[in-house]
CSV table of C-alpha atoms in Angstrom, one decimal:
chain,number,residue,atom,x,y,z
S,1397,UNK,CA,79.3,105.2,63.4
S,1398,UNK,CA,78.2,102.5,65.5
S,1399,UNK,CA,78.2,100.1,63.3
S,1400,UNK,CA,81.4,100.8,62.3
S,1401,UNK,CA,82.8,100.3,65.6
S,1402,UNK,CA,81.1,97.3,67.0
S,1403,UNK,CA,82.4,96.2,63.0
S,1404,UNK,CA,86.6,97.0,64.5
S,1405,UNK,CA,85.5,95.6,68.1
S,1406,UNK,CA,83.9,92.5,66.4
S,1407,UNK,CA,87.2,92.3,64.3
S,1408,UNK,CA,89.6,92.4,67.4
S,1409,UNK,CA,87.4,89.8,68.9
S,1410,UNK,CA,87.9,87.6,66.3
S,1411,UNK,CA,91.7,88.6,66.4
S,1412,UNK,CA,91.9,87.8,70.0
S,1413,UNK,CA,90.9,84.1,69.2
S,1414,UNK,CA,93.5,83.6,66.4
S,1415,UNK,CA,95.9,85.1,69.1
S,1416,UNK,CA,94.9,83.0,71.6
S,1417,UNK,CA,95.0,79.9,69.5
S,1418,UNK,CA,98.2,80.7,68.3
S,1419,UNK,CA,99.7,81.0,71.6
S,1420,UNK,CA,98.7,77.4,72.2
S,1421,UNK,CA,100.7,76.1,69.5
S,1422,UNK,CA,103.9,76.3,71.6
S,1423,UNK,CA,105.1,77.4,75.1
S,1424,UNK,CA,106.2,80.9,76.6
S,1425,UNK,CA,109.6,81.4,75.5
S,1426,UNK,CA,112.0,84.9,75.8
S,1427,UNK,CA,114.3,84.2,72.9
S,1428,UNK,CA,117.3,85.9,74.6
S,1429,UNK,CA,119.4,85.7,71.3
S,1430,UNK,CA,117.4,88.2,70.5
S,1431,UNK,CA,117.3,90.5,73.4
S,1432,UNK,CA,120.4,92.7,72.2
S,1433,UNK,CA,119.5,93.5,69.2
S,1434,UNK,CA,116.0,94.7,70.5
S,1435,UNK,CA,117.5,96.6,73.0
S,1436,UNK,CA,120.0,98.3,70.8
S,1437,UNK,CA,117.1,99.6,68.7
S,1438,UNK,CA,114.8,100.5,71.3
S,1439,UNK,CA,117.7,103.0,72.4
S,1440,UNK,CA,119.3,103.9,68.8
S,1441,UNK,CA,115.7,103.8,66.8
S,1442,UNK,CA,113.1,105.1,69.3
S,1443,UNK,CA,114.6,106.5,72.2
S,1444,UNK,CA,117.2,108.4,71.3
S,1445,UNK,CA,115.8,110.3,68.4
S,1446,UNK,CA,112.4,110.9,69.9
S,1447,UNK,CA,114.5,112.9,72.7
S,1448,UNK,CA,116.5,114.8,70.2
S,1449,UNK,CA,113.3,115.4,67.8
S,1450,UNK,CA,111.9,117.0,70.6
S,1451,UNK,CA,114.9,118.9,72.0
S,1452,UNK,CA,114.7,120.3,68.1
S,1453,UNK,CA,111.1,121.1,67.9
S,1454,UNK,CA,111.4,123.4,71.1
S,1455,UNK,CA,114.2,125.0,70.2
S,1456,UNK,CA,112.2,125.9,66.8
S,1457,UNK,CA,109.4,127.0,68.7
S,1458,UNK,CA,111.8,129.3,71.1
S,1459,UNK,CA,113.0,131.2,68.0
S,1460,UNK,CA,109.2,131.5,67.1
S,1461,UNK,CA,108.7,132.9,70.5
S,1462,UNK,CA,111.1,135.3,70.4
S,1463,UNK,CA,110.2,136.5,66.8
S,1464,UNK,CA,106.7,137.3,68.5
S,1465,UNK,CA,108.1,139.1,71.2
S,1466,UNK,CA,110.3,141.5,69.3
S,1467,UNK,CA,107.6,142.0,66.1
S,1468,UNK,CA,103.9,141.3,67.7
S,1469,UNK,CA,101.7,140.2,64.9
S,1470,UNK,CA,98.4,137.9,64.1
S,1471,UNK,CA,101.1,136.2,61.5
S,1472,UNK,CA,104.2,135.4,64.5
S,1473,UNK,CA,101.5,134.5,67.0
S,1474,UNK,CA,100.0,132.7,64.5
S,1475,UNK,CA,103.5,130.7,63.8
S,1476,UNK,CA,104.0,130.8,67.8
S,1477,UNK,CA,100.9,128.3,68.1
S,1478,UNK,CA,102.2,126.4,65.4
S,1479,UNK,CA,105.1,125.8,67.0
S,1480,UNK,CA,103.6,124.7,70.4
S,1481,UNK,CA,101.3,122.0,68.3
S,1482,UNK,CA,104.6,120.8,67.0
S,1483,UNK,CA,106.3,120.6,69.8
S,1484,UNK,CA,103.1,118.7,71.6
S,1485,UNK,CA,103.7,116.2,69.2
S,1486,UNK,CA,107.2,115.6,69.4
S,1487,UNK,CA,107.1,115.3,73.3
S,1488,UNK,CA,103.4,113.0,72.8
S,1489,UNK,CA,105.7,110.6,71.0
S,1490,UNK,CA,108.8,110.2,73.6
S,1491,UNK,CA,105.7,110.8,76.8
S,1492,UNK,CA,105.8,107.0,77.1
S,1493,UNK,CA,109.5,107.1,78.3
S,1494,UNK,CA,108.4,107.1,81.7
S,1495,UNK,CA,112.0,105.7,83.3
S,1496,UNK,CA,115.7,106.6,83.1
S,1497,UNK,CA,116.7,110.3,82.9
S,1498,UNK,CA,113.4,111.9,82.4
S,1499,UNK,CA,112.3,110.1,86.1
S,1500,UNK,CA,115.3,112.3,87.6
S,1501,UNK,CA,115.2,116.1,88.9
S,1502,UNK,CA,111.5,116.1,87.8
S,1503,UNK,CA,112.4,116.6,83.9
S,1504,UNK,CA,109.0,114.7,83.3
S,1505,UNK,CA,106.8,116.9,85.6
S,1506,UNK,CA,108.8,120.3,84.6
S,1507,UNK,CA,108.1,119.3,80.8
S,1508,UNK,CA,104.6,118.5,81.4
S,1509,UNK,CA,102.9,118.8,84.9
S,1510,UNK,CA,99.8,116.8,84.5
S,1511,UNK,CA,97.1,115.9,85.8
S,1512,UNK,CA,96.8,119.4,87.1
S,1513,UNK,CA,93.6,118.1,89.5
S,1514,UNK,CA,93.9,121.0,91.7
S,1515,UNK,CA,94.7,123.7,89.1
S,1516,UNK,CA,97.9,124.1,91.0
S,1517,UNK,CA,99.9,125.4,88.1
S,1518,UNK,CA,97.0,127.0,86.3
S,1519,UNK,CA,96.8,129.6,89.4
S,1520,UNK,CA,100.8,129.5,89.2
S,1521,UNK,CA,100.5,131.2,85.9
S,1522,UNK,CA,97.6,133.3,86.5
S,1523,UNK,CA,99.0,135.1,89.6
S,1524,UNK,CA,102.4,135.5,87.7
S,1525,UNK,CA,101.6,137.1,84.7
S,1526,UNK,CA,98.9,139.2,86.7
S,1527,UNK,CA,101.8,140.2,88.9
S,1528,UNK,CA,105.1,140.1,86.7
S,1529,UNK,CA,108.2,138.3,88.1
S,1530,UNK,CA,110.9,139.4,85.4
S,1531,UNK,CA,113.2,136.4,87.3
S,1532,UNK,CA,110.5,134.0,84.8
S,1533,UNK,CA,111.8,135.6,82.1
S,1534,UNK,CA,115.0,134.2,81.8
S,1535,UNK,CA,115.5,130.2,81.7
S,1536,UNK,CA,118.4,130.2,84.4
S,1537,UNK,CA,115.8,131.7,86.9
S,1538,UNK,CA,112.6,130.4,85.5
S,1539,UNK,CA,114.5,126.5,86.1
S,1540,UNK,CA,114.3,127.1,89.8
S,1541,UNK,CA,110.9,127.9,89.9
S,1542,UNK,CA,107.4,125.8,90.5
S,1543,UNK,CA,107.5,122.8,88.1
S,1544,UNK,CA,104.1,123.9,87.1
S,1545,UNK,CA,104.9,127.2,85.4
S,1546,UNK,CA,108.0,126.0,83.4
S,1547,UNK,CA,106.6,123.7,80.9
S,1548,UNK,CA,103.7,123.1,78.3
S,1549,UNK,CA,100.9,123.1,80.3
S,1550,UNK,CA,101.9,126.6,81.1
S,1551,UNK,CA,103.1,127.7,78.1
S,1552,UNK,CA,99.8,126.7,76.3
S,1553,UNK,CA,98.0,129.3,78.6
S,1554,UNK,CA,100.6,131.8,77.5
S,1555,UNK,CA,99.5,131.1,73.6
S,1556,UNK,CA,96.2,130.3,74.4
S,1557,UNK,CA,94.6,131.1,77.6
S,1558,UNK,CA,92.4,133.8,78.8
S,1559,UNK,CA,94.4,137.2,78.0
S,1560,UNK,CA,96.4,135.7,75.0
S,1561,UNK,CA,95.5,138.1,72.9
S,1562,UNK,CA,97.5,140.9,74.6
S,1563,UNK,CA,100.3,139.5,72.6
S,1564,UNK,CA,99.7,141.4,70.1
S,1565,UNK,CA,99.4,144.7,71.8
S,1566,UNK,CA,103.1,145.3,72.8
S,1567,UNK,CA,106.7,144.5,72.3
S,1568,UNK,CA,108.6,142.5,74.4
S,1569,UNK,CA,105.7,142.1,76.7
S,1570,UNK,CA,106.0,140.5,79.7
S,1571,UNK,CA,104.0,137.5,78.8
S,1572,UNK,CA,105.5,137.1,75.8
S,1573,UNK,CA,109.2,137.1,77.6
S,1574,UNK,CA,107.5,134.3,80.1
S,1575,UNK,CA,106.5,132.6,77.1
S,1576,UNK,CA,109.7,132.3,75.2
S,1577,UNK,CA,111.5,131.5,78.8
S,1578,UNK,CA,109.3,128.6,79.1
S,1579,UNK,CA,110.1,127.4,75.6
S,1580,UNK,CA,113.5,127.8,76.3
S,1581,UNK,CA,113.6,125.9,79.5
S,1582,UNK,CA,112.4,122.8,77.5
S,1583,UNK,CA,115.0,123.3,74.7
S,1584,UNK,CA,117.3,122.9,78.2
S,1585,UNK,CA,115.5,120.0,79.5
S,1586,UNK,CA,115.4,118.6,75.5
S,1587,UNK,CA,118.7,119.1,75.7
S,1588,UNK,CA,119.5,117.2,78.9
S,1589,UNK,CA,117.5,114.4,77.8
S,1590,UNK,CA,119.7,114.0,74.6
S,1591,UNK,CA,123.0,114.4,76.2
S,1592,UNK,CA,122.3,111.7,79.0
S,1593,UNK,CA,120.6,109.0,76.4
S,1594,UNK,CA,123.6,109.5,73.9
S,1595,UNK,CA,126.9,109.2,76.6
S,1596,UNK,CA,128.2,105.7,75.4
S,1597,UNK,CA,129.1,104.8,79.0
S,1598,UNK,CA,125.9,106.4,80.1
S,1599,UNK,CA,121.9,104.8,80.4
S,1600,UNK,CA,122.3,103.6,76.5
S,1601,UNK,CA,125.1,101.4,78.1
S,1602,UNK,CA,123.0,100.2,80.7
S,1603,UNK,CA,120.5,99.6,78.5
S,1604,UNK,CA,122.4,97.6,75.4
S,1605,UNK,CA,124.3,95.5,77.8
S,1606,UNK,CA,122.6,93.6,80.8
S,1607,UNK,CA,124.4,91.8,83.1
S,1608,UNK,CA,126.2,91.0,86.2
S,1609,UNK,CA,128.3,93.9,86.8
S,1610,UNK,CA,125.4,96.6,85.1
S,1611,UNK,CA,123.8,98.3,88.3
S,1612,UNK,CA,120.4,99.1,86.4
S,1613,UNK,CA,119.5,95.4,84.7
S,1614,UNK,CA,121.6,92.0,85.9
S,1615,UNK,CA,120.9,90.3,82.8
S,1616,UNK,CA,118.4,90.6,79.4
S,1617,UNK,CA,115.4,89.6,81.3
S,1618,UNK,CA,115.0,92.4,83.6
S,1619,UNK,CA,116.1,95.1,80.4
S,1620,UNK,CA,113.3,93.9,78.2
S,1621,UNK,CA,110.8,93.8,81.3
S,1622,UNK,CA,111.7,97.5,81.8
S,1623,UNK,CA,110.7,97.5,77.6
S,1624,UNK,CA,107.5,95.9,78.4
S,1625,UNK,CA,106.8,97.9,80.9
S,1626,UNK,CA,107.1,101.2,79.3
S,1627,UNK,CA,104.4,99.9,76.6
S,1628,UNK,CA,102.3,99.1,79.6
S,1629,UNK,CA,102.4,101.4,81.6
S,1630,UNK,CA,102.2,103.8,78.9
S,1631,UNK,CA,98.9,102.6,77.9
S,1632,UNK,CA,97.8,102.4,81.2
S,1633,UNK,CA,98.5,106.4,80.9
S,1634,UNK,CA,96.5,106.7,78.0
S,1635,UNK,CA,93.4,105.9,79.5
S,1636,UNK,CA,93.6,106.4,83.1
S,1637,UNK,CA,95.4,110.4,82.6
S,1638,UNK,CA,94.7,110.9,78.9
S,1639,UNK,CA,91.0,110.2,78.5
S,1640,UNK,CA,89.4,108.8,82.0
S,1641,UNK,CA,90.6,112.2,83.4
S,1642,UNK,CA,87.7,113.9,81.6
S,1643,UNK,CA,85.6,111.2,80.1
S,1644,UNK,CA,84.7,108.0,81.7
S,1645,UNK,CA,81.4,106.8,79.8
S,1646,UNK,CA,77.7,107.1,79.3
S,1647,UNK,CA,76.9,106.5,82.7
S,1648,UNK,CA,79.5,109.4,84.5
S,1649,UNK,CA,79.9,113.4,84.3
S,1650,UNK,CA,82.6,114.8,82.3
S,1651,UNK,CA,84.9,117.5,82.6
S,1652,UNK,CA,85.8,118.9,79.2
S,1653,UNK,CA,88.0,121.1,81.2
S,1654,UNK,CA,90.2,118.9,82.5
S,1655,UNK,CA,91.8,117.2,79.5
S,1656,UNK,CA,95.0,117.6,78.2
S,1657,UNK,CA,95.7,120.6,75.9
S,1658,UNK,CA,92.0,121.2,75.8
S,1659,UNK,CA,92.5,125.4,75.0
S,1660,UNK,CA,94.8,124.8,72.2
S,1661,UNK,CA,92.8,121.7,70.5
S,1662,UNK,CA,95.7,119.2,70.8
S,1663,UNK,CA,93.7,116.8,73.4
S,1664,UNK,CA,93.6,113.8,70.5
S,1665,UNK,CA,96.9,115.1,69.0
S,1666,UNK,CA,98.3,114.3,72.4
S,1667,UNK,CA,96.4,111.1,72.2
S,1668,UNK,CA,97.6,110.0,69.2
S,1669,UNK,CA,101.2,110.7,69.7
S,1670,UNK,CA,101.1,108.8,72.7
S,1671,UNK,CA,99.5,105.1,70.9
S,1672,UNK,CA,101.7,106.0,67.9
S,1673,UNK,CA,105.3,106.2,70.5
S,1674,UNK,CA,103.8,102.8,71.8
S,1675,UNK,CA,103.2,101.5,67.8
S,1676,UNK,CA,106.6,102.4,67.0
S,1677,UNK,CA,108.7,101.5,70.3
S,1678,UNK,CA,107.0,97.8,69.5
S,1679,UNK,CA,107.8,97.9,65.8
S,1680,UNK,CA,111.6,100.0,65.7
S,1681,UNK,CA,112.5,97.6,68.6
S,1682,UNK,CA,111.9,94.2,66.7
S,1683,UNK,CA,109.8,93.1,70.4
S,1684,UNK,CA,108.3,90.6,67.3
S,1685,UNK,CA,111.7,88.2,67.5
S,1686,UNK,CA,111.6,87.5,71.4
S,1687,UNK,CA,108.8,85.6,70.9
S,1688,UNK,CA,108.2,81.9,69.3
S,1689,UNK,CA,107.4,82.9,65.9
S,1690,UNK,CA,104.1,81.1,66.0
S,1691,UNK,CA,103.4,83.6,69.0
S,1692,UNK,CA,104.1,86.6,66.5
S,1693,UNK,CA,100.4,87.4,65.6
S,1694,UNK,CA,100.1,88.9,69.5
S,1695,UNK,CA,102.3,91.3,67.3
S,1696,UNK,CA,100.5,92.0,65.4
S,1697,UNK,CA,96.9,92.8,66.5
S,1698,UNK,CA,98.7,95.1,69.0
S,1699,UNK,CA,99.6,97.2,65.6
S,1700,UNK,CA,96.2,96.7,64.7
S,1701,UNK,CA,94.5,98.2,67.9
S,1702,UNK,CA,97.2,100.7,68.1
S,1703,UNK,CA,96.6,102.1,64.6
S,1704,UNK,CA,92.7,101.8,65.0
S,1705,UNK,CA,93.4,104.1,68.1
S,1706,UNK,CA,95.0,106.9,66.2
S,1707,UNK,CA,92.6,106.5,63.7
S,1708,UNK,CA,89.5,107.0,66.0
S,1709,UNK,CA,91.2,109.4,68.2
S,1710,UNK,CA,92.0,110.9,65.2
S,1711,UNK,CA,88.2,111.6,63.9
S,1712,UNK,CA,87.3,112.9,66.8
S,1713,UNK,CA,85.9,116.7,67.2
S,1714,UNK,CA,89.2,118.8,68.9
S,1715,UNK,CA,86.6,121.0,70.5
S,1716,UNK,CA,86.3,118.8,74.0
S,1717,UNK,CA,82.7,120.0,75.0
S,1718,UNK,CA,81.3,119.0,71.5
S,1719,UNK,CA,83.3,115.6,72.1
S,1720,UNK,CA,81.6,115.1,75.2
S,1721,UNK,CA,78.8,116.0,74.6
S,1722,UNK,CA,77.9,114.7,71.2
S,1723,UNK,CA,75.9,111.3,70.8
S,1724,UNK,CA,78.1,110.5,67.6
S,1725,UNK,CA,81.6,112.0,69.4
S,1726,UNK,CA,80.7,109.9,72.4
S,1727,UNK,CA,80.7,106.7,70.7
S,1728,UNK,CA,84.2,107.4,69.4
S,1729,UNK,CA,85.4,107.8,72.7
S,1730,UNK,CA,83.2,105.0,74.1
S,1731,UNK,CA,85.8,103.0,71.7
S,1732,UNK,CA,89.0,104.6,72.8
S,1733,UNK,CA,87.9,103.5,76.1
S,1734,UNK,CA,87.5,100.4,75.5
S,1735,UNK,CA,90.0,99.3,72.9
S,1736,UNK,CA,92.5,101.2,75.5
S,1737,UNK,CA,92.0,98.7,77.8
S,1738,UNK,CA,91.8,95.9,75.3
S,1739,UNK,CA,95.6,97.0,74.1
S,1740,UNK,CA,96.9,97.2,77.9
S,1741,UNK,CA,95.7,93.3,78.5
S,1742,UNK,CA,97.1,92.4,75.3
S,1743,UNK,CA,100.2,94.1,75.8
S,1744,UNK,CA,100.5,92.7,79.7
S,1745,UNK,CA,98.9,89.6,79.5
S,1746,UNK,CA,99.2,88.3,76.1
S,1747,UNK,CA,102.6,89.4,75.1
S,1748,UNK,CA,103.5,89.3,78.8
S,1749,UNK,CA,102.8,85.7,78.8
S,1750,UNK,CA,104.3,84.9,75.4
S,1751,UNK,CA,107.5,85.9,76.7
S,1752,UNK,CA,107.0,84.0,80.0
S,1753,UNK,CA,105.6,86.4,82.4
S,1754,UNK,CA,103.7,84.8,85.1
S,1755,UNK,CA,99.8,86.0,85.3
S,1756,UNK,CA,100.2,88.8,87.9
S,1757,UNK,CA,103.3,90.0,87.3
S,1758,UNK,CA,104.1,93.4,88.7
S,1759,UNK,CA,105.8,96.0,85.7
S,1760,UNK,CA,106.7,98.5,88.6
S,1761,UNK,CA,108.4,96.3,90.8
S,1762,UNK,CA,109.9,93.8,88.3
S,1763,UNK,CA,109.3,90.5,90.1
């Protein structure tokens, strides 16, 4: 397995020189002609349907829920937890949307309230299922409640957790009623989502048409900075939240315990959606025509760490404390570590630059 991957790393090395000579060929230049068209697909290709895919996929797994509750056997549970891996995926995919809508009333942290460092919402959901609050049960109550219990970190110790077997041991049981209130809540927040990105004189408009009198971007620069920055900052999450969280390398402790979705086995599903929304966000949006087209090969080597990421992450034992512990797993995550990083500099600094970005440019304050 080593030699496999000092074989990719070796590969991107080489890529990274072709880049780098390529961007010598001509100067940093953000082809604005392009910068509506990008724009219109980032919302209308990527953003739009990843919100309503997932919106979808809860609402499936709601019905699943409910199906368990009313008939409690191994085959609806068994569907139940389907529908949760689903569902992870679908939200993995849109995760990277870290601005507009999802930033407001704490939709983000209600759908998914993580890092958890304190176990804050774990012992949210422990104390309430060993002490039923019927007012969870319902989504117009359970909305109000702690951001921790409403969402999928919770919901996953419903399905999965210590106890979840007790689903099968009565109707309508309490958990079960938490369970399907929680899956409801994020067909409501799904839902929100959707409805705010799809208002034509809503965000989409702000988005699609930059300028002087739009109060979220004054012209095309600052709209496909905010682009950028989602890639970035998404991949920044990857590593730093996603696999530093538990994992930091030879040298350091880990903490199987503390990465995401690690009861369910959807840590690298998780992982993978998350590269896969950055993949596609760069190649639905077109981000390829804002740059000089002799510049374009930054392009693509991001595709090619991105899908060598999924591919890894992909290979990778779903049981965490084999991963971690595992000479042979280990390596593969020594790679996503590094390769992580090697796609966030590419993405900030080397199609940053190509689109005229000064070295040290700041994606959260946007000067």
């Amino acid at each position: 397995m080593k030699s496999v991957i000092l074989g990719i790393v070796t590969a991107f090395s080489l890529t990274a020189v072709a880049v780098a000579q390529d961007a010598t060929l001509a100067p940093p230049a953000l082809h604005t002609d392009a910068i509506p068209a990008v724009l219109e697909k980032a919302v209308d290709g990527f953003i739009r349907p990843g919100y309503s895919h997932f919106r979808d996929e809860a609402a499936a797994l709601e019905t699943d829920m409910r199906a368990l509750c009313v008939a409690p056997s191994a085959v609806e549970l068994d569907k139940a937890r389907a529908g949760f891996d689903s569902t992870v995926r679908a939200w993995s995919t849109i995760e990277i949307v870290r601005v507009g809508p999802i930033i407001e009333n704490n939709r983000f942290e209600r759908i998914l309230f993580y890092p958890d460092r304190k176990s804050t919402g774990l012992k949210q959901v422990q104390a309430i299922l060993a002490k039923p609050d019927e007012s969870a049960t319902a989504v117009e109550t359970l909305k109000d409640k702690s951001v921790a219990m409403q969402g999928l970190g919770a919901l996953e110790f419903v399905l999965f957790g210590t106890g979840s077997d007790g689903l099968l041991a009565e109707k309508d049981s309490f958990r079960c009623r938490y369970g399907a209130a929680i899956a409801g809540n994020l067909v409501r927040l799904g839902g929100e989502l959707s409805t705010e990105w799809d208002r034509p004189d809503g965000i989409q408009n702000a988005w699609k048409h930059p300028g002087p009198g739009n109060v979220v971007f004054r012209d095309g620069r600052e709209a496909v900075t905010e682009l950028l920055g989602i890639l970035v900052h998404g991949a920044e999450a990857i590593r730093d939240q996603r696999i530093e969280n538990f994992y930091k390398g030879e040298e350091n402790n880990t903490f199987p315990k503390q990465a995401i979705y690690w009861r369910s086995g959807q840590t690298w599903t998780s992982i993978q959606g998350n590269v896969e929304g950055l993949r596609s966000l760069l190649k639905v949006s077109g981000m390829d025509k804002l740059v000089n087209e002799d510049s374009r090969s930054i392009v693509s080597s991001l595709d090619f760490v991105a899908k060598s990421l999924i591919r890894v992450a992909g290979d990778i034992n779903p049981d965490i404390e084999t991963a971690v512990s595992d000479p042979i797993e280990r390596e593969k995550l020594d790679f996503l570590l590094l390769n992580s990083k090697d796609l966030i500099l590419r993405l900030s600094n080397d199609y940053g630059g190509a689109i005229g970005l000064t070295a040290g440019f700041s994606f959260s304050d946007g000067d």
